[in-house]
Amino acid sequence: MNNFEYANPVHVIFGPGESSRVGSEASKLGKKALLVSYKEHAFFRALLDGVTAQMQQAGMTVTPFFEVTANPLMSQVRAGVVAAQAAGCDVVVAVGGGSAMDSAKMIAAGVLYSGDLWNMIVTRHDHVSAVPPERALPLLMVPTLPATASEMNCGAVVTNEATHEKSYVFAGCLFPKVSIVDPALTATLPAYQTACGAADAISHALETYVNPVGDTPLQDRLIEGVILTTIENVRKALADPSDLAARANLQWSAIVAWNGWTYAGCYGWAPIHQFGHVLSARFNVTHGASLSIFMPAWMKHTLAANTQRYAQFAQRVFGVRAKGKDPQAVALRGIALFEKFLKEIGVPTRLRQAKVDGKKIRLRPADVDAMVADVIRISTSADGCLGSIPKVDREGIRRIFELAH
Ligand SMILES: [Fe+2]
């Protein structure tokens, strides 16, 4: 295990019905709220109206900013900062999934940030020019999709539409003050969004697992528990969307997957996400779907280096019997069963299956070349490799795209 520091100050209020506390909790943080949610918010209309009414009844003024899209853009963040400054907002409230919450974080920091907002973002992982924000308006999150754990971490991801870079910032000031996690709000999620959220949560746990630093038995079991819990409960939620117990377990496991517990003392970067990000940045593929495409490919490419690790995954998560068997065969069986599960819940496991707005995207060889170049440009270190365990060089990056084809 590596040395580590850990702090997580988020006040989590969890359980069905707890969203009735948004007004009382928000009014403790400020008087003028910027309410951040999606451009396409018909699905959330009643919730947004209810949250607005709660805050107004608590004596607050509310400025709506319903301009966020999936895979949020820097232009939206910039517009949100202008809206918050014009209204003199002193608290930012997000209602939605990771895109709404991440945008709210960047807006909350952007209001108090000097210089170009893109400078907050680490555009390359060996970059030294980024200046993470040190201050932000207080944030209150009302997540509606179990996936990113943005409600209990200090990260935010955004796409610079001018450069096709989807990248991120982590900064202590981006921890929400309060997150009100009400699983009842997720009961009406469409099946595909539910499945994509589960794939994203699994990917967060898996990123640490497939980059082993050694001697992390507790983290291993936490991760395996998160993945098993997600598998069991996404199946239940897809079979019965109104199953609130399953929705609650799904939401809490998604939070634990990326709130810092699983990767304390471990490798903290997320190389599989770099592949998903370039696919989403160029083709607007849903985040979880972009990851379900690359997780099996990543595991196949790194199989030789992490054979024992993946054999453990096969045994503990998918119950593969290993006694007397070749570890590589056990590991491969686990990867195959993982891919089978992803297909079962309806997310793509190959690039050619990726869809946007229900239509398959058509990838030309030149598109794949461009995405390989994007991963190299945005995510490799000075040595030309992804800083993963094992390191993946440029040829390896291309092979992962081939394995995902
Ligand atoms: Fe993610």
mmCIF file of C-alpha atoms and ligand atoms in Angstrom:
data_model
loop_
_atom_site.group_PDB
_atom_site.id
_atom_site.type_symbol
_atom_site.label_atom_id
_atom_site.label_comp_id
_atom_site.label_asym_id
_atom_site.label_seq_id
_atom_site.Cartn_x
_atom_site.Cartn_y
_atom_site.Cartn_z
ATOM 1 C CA MET A 1 0.000 0.000 0.000
ATOM 2 C CA ASN A 2 1.196 3.552 -0.729
ATOM 3 C CA ASN A 3 1.353 6.330 1.860
ATOM 4 C CA PHE A 4 -1.731 8.526 1.651
ATOM 5 C CA GLU A 5 -3.662 11.478 3.034
ATOM 6 C CA TYR A 6 -7.410 11.303 3.193
ATOM 7 C CA ALA A 7 -10.109 13.839 3.997
ATOM 8 C CA ASN A 8 -13.727 14.001 2.919
ATOM 9 C CA PRO A 9 -15.836 16.731 4.517
ATOM 10 C CA VAL A 10 -19.121 16.138 2.656
ATOM 11 C CA HIS A 11 -22.237 16.070 4.840
ATOM 12 C CA VAL A 12 -24.312 13.303 3.251
ATOM 13 C CA ILE A 13 -28.044 13.097 3.958
ATOM 14 C CA PHE A 14 -29.218 9.764 2.557
ATOM 15 C CA GLY A 15 -32.553 8.054 2.127
ATOM 16 C CA PRO A 16 -35.915 8.067 0.350
ATOM 17 C CA GLY A 17 -37.788 11.309 1.080
ATOM 18 C CA GLU A 18 -34.756 13.297 2.232
ATOM 19 C CA SER A 19 -34.986 15.653 -0.770
ATOM 20 C CA SER A 20 -37.685 17.471 1.229
ATOM 21 C CA ARG A 21 -34.771 19.015 3.151
ATOM 22 C CA VAL A 22 -33.202 20.900 0.232
ATOM 23 C CA GLY A 23 -34.703 24.253 1.268
ATOM 24 C CA SER A 24 -33.726 24.047 4.929
ATOM 25 C CA GLU A 25 -30.207 22.843 4.145
ATOM 26 C CA ALA A 26 -29.572 25.291 1.278
ATOM 27 C CA SER A 27 -30.688 28.251 3.402
ATOM 28 C CA LYS A 28 -27.929 27.428 5.883
ATOM 29 C CA LEU A 29 -25.378 27.931 3.081
ATOM 30 C CA GLY A 30 -26.605 31.161 1.471
ATOM 31 C CA LYS A 31 -29.472 33.430 0.489
ATOM 32 C CA LYS A 32 -29.179 33.548 -3.300
ATOM 33 C CA ALA A 33 -28.989 30.217 -5.064
ATOM 34 C CA LEU A 34 -27.945 29.418 -8.602
ATOM 35 C CA LEU A 35 -29.960 26.290 -9.404
ATOM 36 C CA VAL A 36 -28.045 24.240 -11.988
ATOM 37 C CA SER A 37 -29.704 21.553 -14.081
ATOM 38 C CA TYR A 38 -30.151 20.301 -17.629
ATOM 39 C CA LYS A 39 -31.206 22.074 -20.792
ATOM 40 C CA GLU A 40 -33.544 19.154 -21.419
ATOM 41 C CA HIS A 41 -35.234 19.192 -18.035
ATOM 42 C CA ALA A 42 -38.816 18.152 -18.769
ATOM 43 C CA PHE A 43 -37.995 14.885 -16.992
ATOM 44 C CA PHE A 44 -37.013 16.898 -13.872
ATOM 45 C CA ARG A 45 -39.626 19.654 -14.110
ATOM 46 C CA ALA A 46 -41.621 18.646 -11.031
ATOM 47 C CA LEU A 47 -38.454 18.106 -9.013
ATOM 48 C CA LEU A 48 -36.989 21.465 -10.077
ATOM 49 C CA ASP A 49 -40.251 23.238 -9.270
ATOM 50 C CA GLY A 50 -40.352 21.547 -5.867
ATOM 51 C CA VAL A 51 -36.750 22.374 -5.022
ATOM 52 C CA THR A 52 -37.271 25.990 -6.130
ATOM 53 C CA ALA A 53 -40.387 26.285 -3.969
ATOM 54 C CA GLN A 54 -38.574 24.821 -0.974
ATOM 55 C CA MET A 55 -35.762 27.356 -1.239
ATOM 56 C CA GLN A 56 -38.166 30.265 -1.760
ATOM 57 C CA GLN A 57 -40.168 29.184 1.290
ATOM 58 C CA ALA A 58 -36.888 29.199 3.209
ATOM 59 C CA GLY A 59 -36.461 32.887 2.260
ATOM 60 C CA MET A 60 -34.017 32.407 -0.615
ATOM 61 C CA THR A 61 -34.000 33.808 -4.108
ATOM 62 C CA VAL A 62 -33.399 31.268 -6.868
ATOM 63 C CA THR A 63 -31.790 31.892 -10.248
ATOM 64 C CA PRO A 64 -32.360 28.972 -12.603
ATOM 65 C CA PHE A 65 -29.501 27.927 -14.858
ATOM 66 C CA PHE A 66 -30.864 25.072 -16.920
ATOM 67 C CA GLU A 67 -28.244 25.002 -19.655
ATOM 68 C CA VAL A 68 -26.205 21.868 -18.945
ATOM 69 C CA THR A 69 -25.990 18.936 -21.363
ATOM 70 C CA ALA A 70 -24.588 15.430 -20.987
ATOM 71 C CA ASN A 71 -20.808 15.679 -21.382
ATOM 72 C CA PRO A 72 -20.945 19.340 -20.260
ATOM 73 C CA LEU A 73 -19.075 22.020 -22.156
ATOM 74 C CA MET A 74 -16.800 24.843 -21.095
ATOM 75 C CA SER A 75 -19.139 27.307 -22.817
ATOM 76 C CA GLN A 76 -21.914 26.207 -20.447
ATOM 77 C CA VAL A 77 -19.666 26.649 -17.436
ATOM 78 C CA ARG A 78 -18.701 30.124 -18.608
ATOM 79 C CA ALA A 79 -22.371 31.051 -19.072
ATOM 80 C CA GLY A 80 -23.155 29.735 -15.608
ATOM 81 C CA VAL A 81 -20.461 31.908 -14.055
ATOM 82 C CA VAL A 82 -21.911 34.974 -15.823
ATOM 83 C CA ALA A 83 -25.416 34.098 -14.574
ATOM 84 C CA ALA A 84 -24.234 33.545 -10.993
ATOM 85 C CA GLN A 85 -22.278 36.792 -10.950
ATOM 86 C CA ALA A 86 -25.136 38.793 -12.467
ATOM 87 C CA ALA A 87 -27.532 37.526 -9.796
ATOM 88 C CA GLY A 88 -25.024 37.853 -6.953
ATOM 89 C CA CYS A 89 -25.429 34.187 -6.036
ATOM 90 C CA ASP A 90 -23.785 32.981 -2.843
ATOM 91 C CA VAL A 91 -24.610 29.271 -3.068
ATOM 92 C CA VAL A 92 -24.842 26.809 -5.979
ATOM 93 C CA VAL A 93 -27.374 23.980 -5.948
ATOM 94 C CA ALA A 94 -27.207 21.182 -8.532
ATOM 95 C CA VAL A 95 -30.064 18.864 -9.424
ATOM 96 C CA GLY A 96 -29.116 16.070 -11.810
ATOM 97 C CA GLY A 97 -26.398 13.571 -12.615
ATOM 98 C CA GLY A 98 -22.668 14.011 -12.920
ATOM 99 C CA SER A 99 -22.898 16.559 -15.718
ATOM 100 C CA ALA A 100 -25.073 18.912 -13.653
ATOM 101 C CA MET A 101 -23.033 18.411 -10.498
ATOM 102 C CA ASP A 102 -19.655 18.830 -12.212
ATOM 103 C CA SER A 103 -20.840 21.963 -14.007
ATOM 104 C CA ALA A 104 -22.117 23.359 -10.706
ATOM 105 C CA LYS A 105 -18.720 22.742 -9.122
ATOM 106 C CA MET A 106 -16.879 24.558 -11.890
ATOM 107 C CA ILE A 107 -19.355 27.436 -11.830
ATOM 108 C CA ALA A 108 -19.046 27.720 -8.026
ATOM 109 C CA ALA A 109 -15.269 27.923 -8.364
ATOM 110 C CA GLY A 110 -15.379 30.000 -11.540
ATOM 111 C CA VAL A 111 -17.236 32.842 -9.809
ATOM 112 C CA LEU A 112 -14.186 33.359 -7.595
ATOM 113 C CA TYR A 113 -11.472 32.396 -10.115
ATOM 114 C CA SER A 114 -9.227 34.884 -11.838
ATOM 115 C CA GLY A 115 -7.985 34.124 -15.314
ATOM 116 C CA ASP A 116 -9.358 31.815 -17.977
ATOM 117 C CA LEU A 117 -11.576 29.108 -16.504
ATOM 118 C CA TRP A 118 -9.941 26.413 -18.671
ATOM 119 C CA ASN A 119 -6.760 26.951 -16.632
ATOM 120 C CA MET A 120 -8.496 25.112 -13.793
ATOM 121 C CA ILE A 121 -8.385 21.944 -15.861
ATOM 122 C CA VAL A 122 -5.480 19.544 -15.976
ATOM 123 C CA THR A 123 -5.263 19.142 -19.731
ATOM 124 C CA ARG A 124 -2.330 16.752 -19.646
ATOM 125 C CA HIS A 125 -1.316 14.714 -16.695
ATOM 126 C CA ASP A 126 2.258 15.952 -16.721
ATOM 127 C CA HIS A 127 1.092 19.515 -17.314
ATOM 128 C CA VAL A 128 2.285 22.249 -15.007
ATOM 129 C CA SER A 129 0.259 25.177 -16.344
ATOM 130 C CA ALA A 130 -3.049 24.321 -14.707
ATOM 131 C CA VAL A 131 -3.971 26.393 -11.672
ATOM 132 C CA PRO A 132 -6.555 24.491 -9.617
ATOM 133 C CA PRO A 133 -9.138 26.685 -7.906
ATOM 134 C CA GLU A 134 -8.631 27.443 -4.229
ATOM 135 C CA ARG A 135 -12.069 28.872 -3.443
ATOM 136 C CA ALA A 136 -15.642 28.136 -4.458
ATOM 137 C CA LEU A 137 -19.138 29.164 -3.459
ATOM 138 C CA PRO A 138 -20.750 26.574 -1.164
ATOM 139 C CA LEU A 139 -22.284 23.672 -3.052
ATOM 140 C CA LEU A 140 -25.372 21.589 -2.355
ATOM 141 C CA MET A 141 -25.971 18.519 -4.523
ATOM 142 C CA VAL A 142 -29.182 16.657 -5.239
ATOM 143 C CA PRO A 143 -28.039 13.707 -7.384
ATOM 144 C CA THR A 144 -30.601 11.995 -9.598
ATOM 145 C CA LEU A 145 -28.349 9.324 -11.130
ATOM 146 C CA PRO A 146 -26.161 6.826 -9.265
ATOM 147 C CA ALA A 147 -22.895 6.972 -11.204
ATOM 148 C CA THR A 148 -20.187 9.558 -10.756
ATOM 149 C CA ALA A 149 -20.062 10.067 -6.968
ATOM 150 C CA SER A 150 -19.552 13.747 -7.743
ATOM 151 C CA GLU A 151 -21.834 14.313 -4.738
ATOM 152 C CA MET A 152 -19.097 13.007 -2.431
ATOM 153 C CA ASN A 153 -15.839 13.884 -4.134
ATOM 154 C CA CYS A 154 -13.952 16.990 -5.226
ATOM 155 C CA GLY A 155 -13.645 16.231 -8.932
ATOM 156 C CA ALA A 156 -15.293 17.727 -11.985
ATOM 157 C CA VAL A 157 -15.053 16.785 -15.665
ATOM 158 C CA VAL A 158 -15.748 19.096 -18.569
ATOM 159 C CA THR A 159 -15.209 19.159 -22.339
ATOM 160 C CA ASN A 160 -13.461 21.978 -24.158
ATOM 161 C CA GLU A 161 -15.392 21.944 -27.392
ATOM 162 C CA ALA A 162 -12.705 23.981 -29.139
ATOM 163 C CA THR A 163 -10.036 21.299 -28.679
ATOM 164 C CA HIS A 164 -12.065 18.087 -28.151
ATOM 165 C CA GLU A 165 -10.400 17.741 -24.747
ATOM 166 C CA LYS A 166 -12.520 16.193 -22.043
ATOM 167 C CA SER A 167 -10.521 16.602 -18.885
ATOM 168 C CA TYR A 168 -10.909 17.263 -15.214
ATOM 169 C CA VAL A 169 -9.992 19.115 -12.080
ATOM 170 C CA PHE A 170 -9.667 17.866 -8.530
ATOM 171 C CA ALA A 171 -9.518 20.532 -5.816
ATOM 172 C CA GLY A 172 -10.475 20.529 -2.155
ATOM 173 C CA CYS A 173 -12.743 23.567 -2.572
ATOM 174 C CA LEU A 174 -14.964 21.502 -4.914
ATOM 175 C CA PHE A 175 -16.232 19.175 -2.213
ATOM 176 C CA PRO A 176 -19.956 19.836 -1.767
ATOM 177 C CA LYS A 177 -20.901 21.160 1.647
ATOM 178 C CA VAL A 178 -24.040 19.033 1.647
ATOM 179 C CA SER A 179 -25.332 16.252 -0.595
ATOM 180 C CA ILE A 180 -28.939 15.173 -0.242
ATOM 181 C CA VAL A 181 -29.088 11.692 -1.736
ATOM 182 C CA ASP A 182 -32.684 10.571 -2.195
ATOM 183 C CA PRO A 183 -32.919 7.188 -3.986
ATOM 184 C CA ALA A 184 -36.611 7.822 -4.670
ATOM 185 C CA LEU A 185 -35.485 10.430 -7.218
ATOM 186 C CA THR A 186 -33.836 7.648 -9.255
ATOM 187 C CA ALA A 187 -36.900 5.374 -9.453
ATOM 188 C CA THR A 188 -38.050 6.861 -12.765
ATOM 189 C CA LEU A 189 -34.685 6.653 -14.512
ATOM 190 C CA PRO A 190 -34.860 4.953 -17.910
ATOM 191 C CA ALA A 191 -33.265 1.507 -18.078
ATOM 192 C CA TYR A 192 -30.398 2.630 -20.319
ATOM 193 C CA GLN A 193 -29.411 5.490 -17.991
ATOM 194 C CA THR A 194 -29.628 3.148 -15.015
ATOM 195 C CA ALA A 195 -27.332 0.656 -16.765
ATOM 196 C CA CYS A 196 -24.882 3.338 -17.911
ATOM 197 C CA GLY A 197 -24.710 4.690 -14.350
ATOM 198 C CA ALA A 198 -23.934 1.212 -13.047
ATOM 199 C CA ALA A 199 -21.203 0.762 -15.668
ATOM 200 C CA ASP A 200 -19.680 4.095 -14.657
ATOM 201 C CA ALA A 201 -19.725 3.183 -10.949
ATOM 202 C CA ILE A 202 -18.108 -0.179 -11.697
ATOM 203 C CA SER A 203 -15.466 1.537 -13.806
ATOM 204 C CA HIS A 204 -14.506 3.819 -10.924
ATOM 205 C CA ALA A 205 -13.929 0.854 -8.647
ATOM 206 C CA LEU A 206 -12.240 -1.149 -11.396
ATOM 207 C CA GLU A 207 -9.739 1.579 -12.320
ATOM 208 C CA THR A 208 -8.022 1.109 -8.973
ATOM 209 C CA TYR A 209 -8.299 -2.674 -9.118
ATOM 210 C CA VAL A 210 -6.637 -3.023 -12.522
ATOM 211 C CA ASN A 211 -3.717 -0.780 -11.552
ATOM 212 C CA PRO A 212 -2.447 -2.721 -8.535
ATOM 213 C CA VAL A 213 0.191 -1.265 -6.211
ATOM 214 C CA GLY A 214 0.296 -4.441 -4.092
ATOM 215 C CA ASP A 215 -0.741 -5.359 -0.552
ATOM 216 C CA THR A 216 -4.125 -3.608 -0.479
ATOM 217 C CA PRO A 217 -6.379 -6.372 0.877
ATOM 218 C CA LEU A 218 -9.018 -4.082 2.385
ATOM 219 C CA GLN A 219 -9.249 -1.885 -0.714
ATOM 220 C CA ASP A 220 -9.487 -5.016 -2.889
ATOM 221 C CA ARG A 221 -12.428 -6.307 -0.899
ATOM 222 C CA LEU A 222 -14.098 -2.891 -0.795
ATOM 223 C CA ILE A 223 -13.852 -2.719 -4.584
ATOM 224 C CA GLU A 224 -15.076 -6.261 -5.054
ATOM 225 C CA GLY A 225 -17.966 -5.441 -2.692
ATOM 226 C CA VAL A 226 -18.858 -2.314 -4.656
ATOM 227 C CA ILE A 227 -18.827 -4.224 -7.947
ATOM 228 C CA LEU A 228 -20.829 -7.156 -6.569
ATOM 229 C CA THR A 229 -23.364 -4.826 -4.956
ATOM 230 C CA THR A 230 -23.724 -2.882 -8.199
ATOM 231 C CA ILE A 231 -24.176 -6.063 -10.251
ATOM 232 C CA GLU A 232 -26.807 -7.480 -7.881
ATOM 233 C CA ASN A 233 -28.770 -4.266 -7.538
ATOM 234 C CA VAL A 234 -28.690 -3.024 -11.122
ATOM 235 C CA ARG A 235 -30.252 -6.344 -12.075
ATOM 236 C CA LYS A 236 -32.982 -5.779 -9.469
ATOM 237 C CA ALA A 237 -33.541 -2.149 -10.504
ATOM 238 C CA LEU A 238 -33.825 -3.105 -14.184
ATOM 239 C CA ALA A 239 -36.291 -5.881 -13.330
ATOM 240 C CA ASP A 240 -38.354 -3.597 -11.084
ATOM 241 C CA PRO A 241 -37.544 0.127 -11.510
ATOM 242 C CA SER A 242 -39.618 1.001 -8.435
ATOM 243 C CA ASP A 243 -37.516 -1.242 -6.139
ATOM 244 C CA LEU A 244 -36.333 1.494 -3.758
ATOM 245 C CA ALA A 245 -34.106 -0.833 -1.743
ATOM 246 C CA ALA A 246 -32.224 -1.749 -4.910
ATOM 247 C CA ARG A 247 -32.079 1.903 -5.976
ATOM 248 C CA ALA A 248 -30.655 2.858 -2.570
ATOM 249 C CA ASN A 249 -27.996 0.140 -2.674
ATOM 250 C CA LEU A 250 -27.079 1.128 -6.211
ATOM 251 C CA GLN A 251 -26.711 4.769 -5.232
ATOM 252 C CA TRP A 252 -24.646 4.168 -2.121
ATOM 253 C CA SER A 253 -22.320 1.723 -3.888
ATOM 254 C CA ALA A 254 -21.793 4.272 -6.687
ATOM 255 C CA ILE A 255 -20.820 6.857 -4.071
ATOM 256 C CA VAL A 256 -18.437 4.497 -2.269
ATOM 257 C CA ALA A 257 -16.856 3.599 -5.629
ATOM 258 C CA TRP A 258 -15.413 7.098 -6.027
ATOM 259 C CA ASN A 259 -15.503 8.918 -2.691
ATOM 260 C CA GLY A 260 -11.892 8.053 -1.890
ATOM 261 C CA TRP A 261 -12.265 4.987 0.305
ATOM 262 C CA THR A 262 -11.485 2.407 -2.356
ATOM 263 C CA TYR A 263 -8.356 4.130 -3.652
ATOM 264 C CA ALA A 264 -6.804 5.455 -0.431
ATOM 265 C CA GLY A 265 -3.263 4.074 -0.523
ATOM 266 C CA CYS A 266 -3.736 2.859 -4.087
ATOM 267 C CA TYR A 267 -3.184 4.155 -7.567
ATOM 268 C CA GLY A 268 -5.469 7.149 -7.878
ATOM 269 C CA TRP A 269 -5.602 7.853 -11.584
ATOM 270 C CA ALA A 270 -8.170 6.497 -14.045
ATOM 271 C CA PRO A 271 -6.526 5.476 -17.349
ATOM 272 C CA ILE A 272 -9.570 3.649 -18.773
ATOM 273 C CA HIS A 273 -11.485 6.916 -18.416
ATOM 274 C CA GLN A 274 -9.024 8.570 -20.792
ATOM 275 C CA PHE A 275 -10.264 6.294 -23.584
ATOM 276 C CA GLY A 276 -13.901 6.900 -22.695
ATOM 277 C CA HIS A 277 -13.328 10.643 -22.572
ATOM 278 C CA VAL A 278 -11.966 10.908 -26.112
ATOM 279 C CA LEU A 279 -14.889 8.862 -27.422
ATOM 280 C CA SER A 280 -17.385 11.091 -25.603
ATOM 281 C CA ALA A 281 -15.589 14.298 -26.555
ATOM 282 C CA ARG A 282 -15.756 13.453 -30.274
ATOM 283 C CA PHE A 283 -19.051 11.552 -30.491
ATOM 284 C CA ASN A 284 -21.007 12.499 -27.345
ATOM 285 C CA VAL A 285 -21.358 8.864 -26.277
ATOM 286 C CA THR A 286 -22.864 8.542 -22.784
ATOM 287 C CA HIS A 287 -20.069 8.399 -20.224
ATOM 288 C CA GLY A 288 -20.933 4.982 -18.771
ATOM 289 C CA ALA A 289 -21.331 3.491 -22.247
ATOM 290 C CA SER A 290 -17.940 4.824 -23.284
ATOM 291 C CA LEU A 291 -16.411 2.974 -20.331
ATOM 292 C CA SER A 292 -18.235 -0.323 -20.809
ATOM 293 C CA ILE A 293 -16.595 -0.400 -24.262
ATOM 294 C CA PHE A 294 -13.068 0.004 -22.968
ATOM 295 C CA MET A 295 -13.064 -1.901 -19.645
ATOM 296 C CA PRO A 296 -12.877 -5.420 -21.167
ATOM 297 C CA ALA A 297 -10.362 -4.229 -23.797
ATOM 298 C CA TRP A 298 -8.131 -2.737 -21.110
ATOM 299 C CA MET A 299 -8.207 -5.947 -19.073
ATOM 300 C CA LYS A 300 -7.356 -8.086 -22.110
ATOM 301 C CA HIS A 301 -4.425 -5.828 -23.023
ATOM 302 C CA THR A 302 -2.974 -5.864 -19.498
ATOM 303 C CA LEU A 303 -3.742 -9.528 -18.825
ATOM 304 C CA ALA A 304 -0.151 -10.756 -18.960
ATOM 305 C CA ALA A 305 1.030 -8.216 -16.368
ATOM 306 C CA ASN A 306 -1.946 -8.613 -14.029
ATOM 307 C CA THR A 307 -2.848 -12.283 -14.462
ATOM 308 C CA GLN A 308 -3.110 -13.100 -10.758
ATOM 309 C CA ARG A 309 -5.102 -9.942 -10.162
ATOM 310 C CA TYR A 310 -7.643 -10.731 -12.833
ATOM 311 C CA ALA A 311 -7.842 -14.352 -11.682
ATOM 312 C CA GLN A 312 -8.744 -13.015 -8.214
ATOM 313 C CA PHE A 313 -11.410 -10.813 -9.836
ATOM 314 C CA ALA A 314 -12.799 -13.857 -11.658
ATOM 315 C CA GLN A 315 -12.977 -15.902 -8.465
ATOM 316 C CA ARG A 316 -14.316 -13.308 -6.064
ATOM 317 C CA VAL A 317 -16.698 -11.345 -8.295
ATOM 318 C CA PHE A 318 -17.905 -14.005 -10.727
ATOM 319 C CA GLY A 319 -17.338 -17.168 -8.692
ATOM 320 C CA VAL A 320 -15.001 -18.789 -11.217
ATOM 321 C CA ARG A 321 -13.422 -21.943 -9.786
ATOM 322 C CA ALA A 322 -9.643 -21.722 -9.924
ATOM 323 C CA LYS A 323 -8.379 -24.848 -8.203
ATOM 324 C CA GLY A 324 -6.030 -26.738 -10.491
ATOM 325 C CA LYS A 325 -6.640 -24.341 -13.376
ATOM 326 C CA ASP A 326 -4.242 -22.133 -15.299
ATOM 327 C CA PRO A 327 -4.511 -18.613 -13.770
ATOM 328 C CA GLN A 328 -4.616 -17.050 -17.219
ATOM 329 C CA ALA A 329 -7.590 -19.184 -18.217
ATOM 330 C CA VAL A 330 -9.324 -18.232 -14.949
ATOM 331 C CA ALA A 331 -8.598 -14.545 -15.584
ATOM 332 C CA LEU A 332 -9.898 -14.735 -19.152
ATOM 333 C CA ARG A 333 -13.055 -16.472 -17.948
ATOM 334 C CA GLY A 334 -13.641 -13.621 -15.488
ATOM 335 C CA ILE A 335 -13.210 -10.994 -18.217
ATOM 336 C CA ALA A 336 -15.633 -12.934 -20.452
ATOM 337 C CA LEU A 337 -18.227 -13.124 -17.666
ATOM 338 C CA PHE A 338 -17.785 -9.408 -16.972
ATOM 339 C CA GLU A 339 -18.382 -8.621 -20.642
ATOM 340 C CA LYS A 340 -21.422 -10.914 -20.625
ATOM 341 C CA PHE A 341 -22.845 -9.011 -17.632
ATOM 342 C CA LEU A 342 -22.357 -5.669 -19.379
ATOM 343 C CA LYS A 343 -24.209 -6.967 -22.439
ATOM 344 C CA GLU A 344 -26.965 -8.324 -20.189
ATOM 345 C CA ILE A 345 -27.696 -4.877 -18.735
ATOM 346 C CA GLY A 346 -27.740 -3.341 -22.204
ATOM 347 C CA VAL A 347 -24.554 -1.295 -22.445
ATOM 348 C CA PRO A 348 -22.147 -1.583 -25.391
ATOM 349 C CA THR A 349 -18.914 -3.537 -25.108
ATOM 350 C CA ARG A 350 -17.577 -2.682 -28.545
ATOM 351 C CA LEU A 351 -17.016 0.603 -30.383
ATOM 352 C CA ARG A 352 -19.230 -0.550 -33.246
ATOM 353 C CA GLN A 353 -22.156 -0.900 -30.794
ATOM 354 C CA ALA A 354 -21.886 2.681 -29.456
ATOM 355 C CA LYS A 355 -25.004 4.767 -29.952
ATOM 356 C CA VAL A 356 -25.943 8.406 -29.671
ATOM 357 C CA ASP A 357 -29.637 9.280 -29.469
ATOM 358 C CA GLY A 358 -30.484 5.662 -30.254
ATOM 359 C CA LYS A 359 -28.456 5.565 -33.488
ATOM 360 C CA LYS A 360 -25.204 3.679 -33.904
ATOM 361 C CA ILE A 361 -22.247 5.908 -34.593
ATOM 362 C CA ARG A 362 -20.253 5.195 -37.729
ATOM 363 C CA LEU A 363 -16.555 5.152 -37.057
ATOM 364 C CA ARG A 364 -14.185 5.474 -39.971
ATOM 365 C CA PRO A 365 -10.545 4.367 -39.636
ATOM 366 C CA ALA A 366 -9.624 8.060 -39.566
ATOM 367 C CA ASP A 367 -11.882 8.544 -36.523
ATOM 368 C CA VAL A 368 -10.071 5.784 -34.651
ATOM 369 C CA ASP A 369 -6.725 7.310 -35.650
ATOM 370 C CA ALA A 370 -7.909 10.668 -34.305
ATOM 371 C CA MET A 371 -8.999 9.152 -30.987
ATOM 372 C CA VAL A 372 -5.711 7.271 -30.593
ATOM 373 C CA ALA A 373 -3.943 10.576 -31.204
ATOM 374 C CA ASP A 374 -6.229 12.269 -28.653
ATOM 375 C CA VAL A 375 -5.347 9.774 -25.918
ATOM 376 C CA ILE A 376 -1.639 10.205 -26.681
ATOM 377 C CA ARG A 377 -1.904 14.006 -26.802
ATOM 378 C CA ILE A 378 -4.067 14.471 -23.738
ATOM 379 C CA SER A 379 -3.179 11.630 -21.405
ATOM 380 C CA THR A 380 0.353 10.342 -21.882
ATOM 381 C CA SER A 381 3.240 11.466 -19.725
ATOM 382 C CA ALA A 382 6.603 12.786 -20.894
ATOM 383 C CA ASP A 383 7.789 9.204 -21.545
ATOM 384 C CA GLY A 384 5.012 8.745 -24.106
ATOM 385 C CA CYS A 385 3.122 6.226 -21.949
ATOM 386 C CA LEU A 386 -0.028 6.208 -19.880
ATOM 387 C CA GLY A 387 1.043 6.217 -16.260
ATOM 388 C CA SER A 388 -0.843 3.001 -15.534
ATOM 389 C CA ILE A 389 0.293 -0.261 -13.921
ATOM 390 C CA PRO A 390 1.623 -1.662 -16.214
ATOM 391 C CA LYS A 391 2.485 1.361 -18.338
ATOM 392 C CA VAL A 392 0.761 1.414 -21.714
ATOM 393 C CA ASP A 393 2.738 2.870 -24.616
ATOM 394 C CA ARG A 394 1.465 4.295 -27.906
ATOM 395 C CA GLU A 395 1.258 0.909 -29.577
ATOM 396 C CA GLY A 396 -0.633 -0.351 -26.541
ATOM 397 C CA ILE A 397 -3.113 2.513 -26.790
ATOM 398 C CA ARG A 398 -3.814 1.578 -30.407
ATOM 399 C CA ARG A 399 -4.126 -2.116 -29.493
ATOM 400 C CA ILE A 400 -6.743 -1.277 -26.844
ATOM 401 C CA PHE A 401 -8.783 0.494 -29.539
ATOM 402 C CA GLU A 402 -8.393 -2.621 -31.729
ATOM 403 C CA LEU A 403 -9.490 -4.903 -28.881
ATOM 404 C CA ALA A 404 -12.514 -2.656 -28.343
ATOM 405 C CA HIS A 405 -13.461 -2.588 -32.028
HETATM 406 FE FE FE B 1 -16.660 7.980 -14.628
#
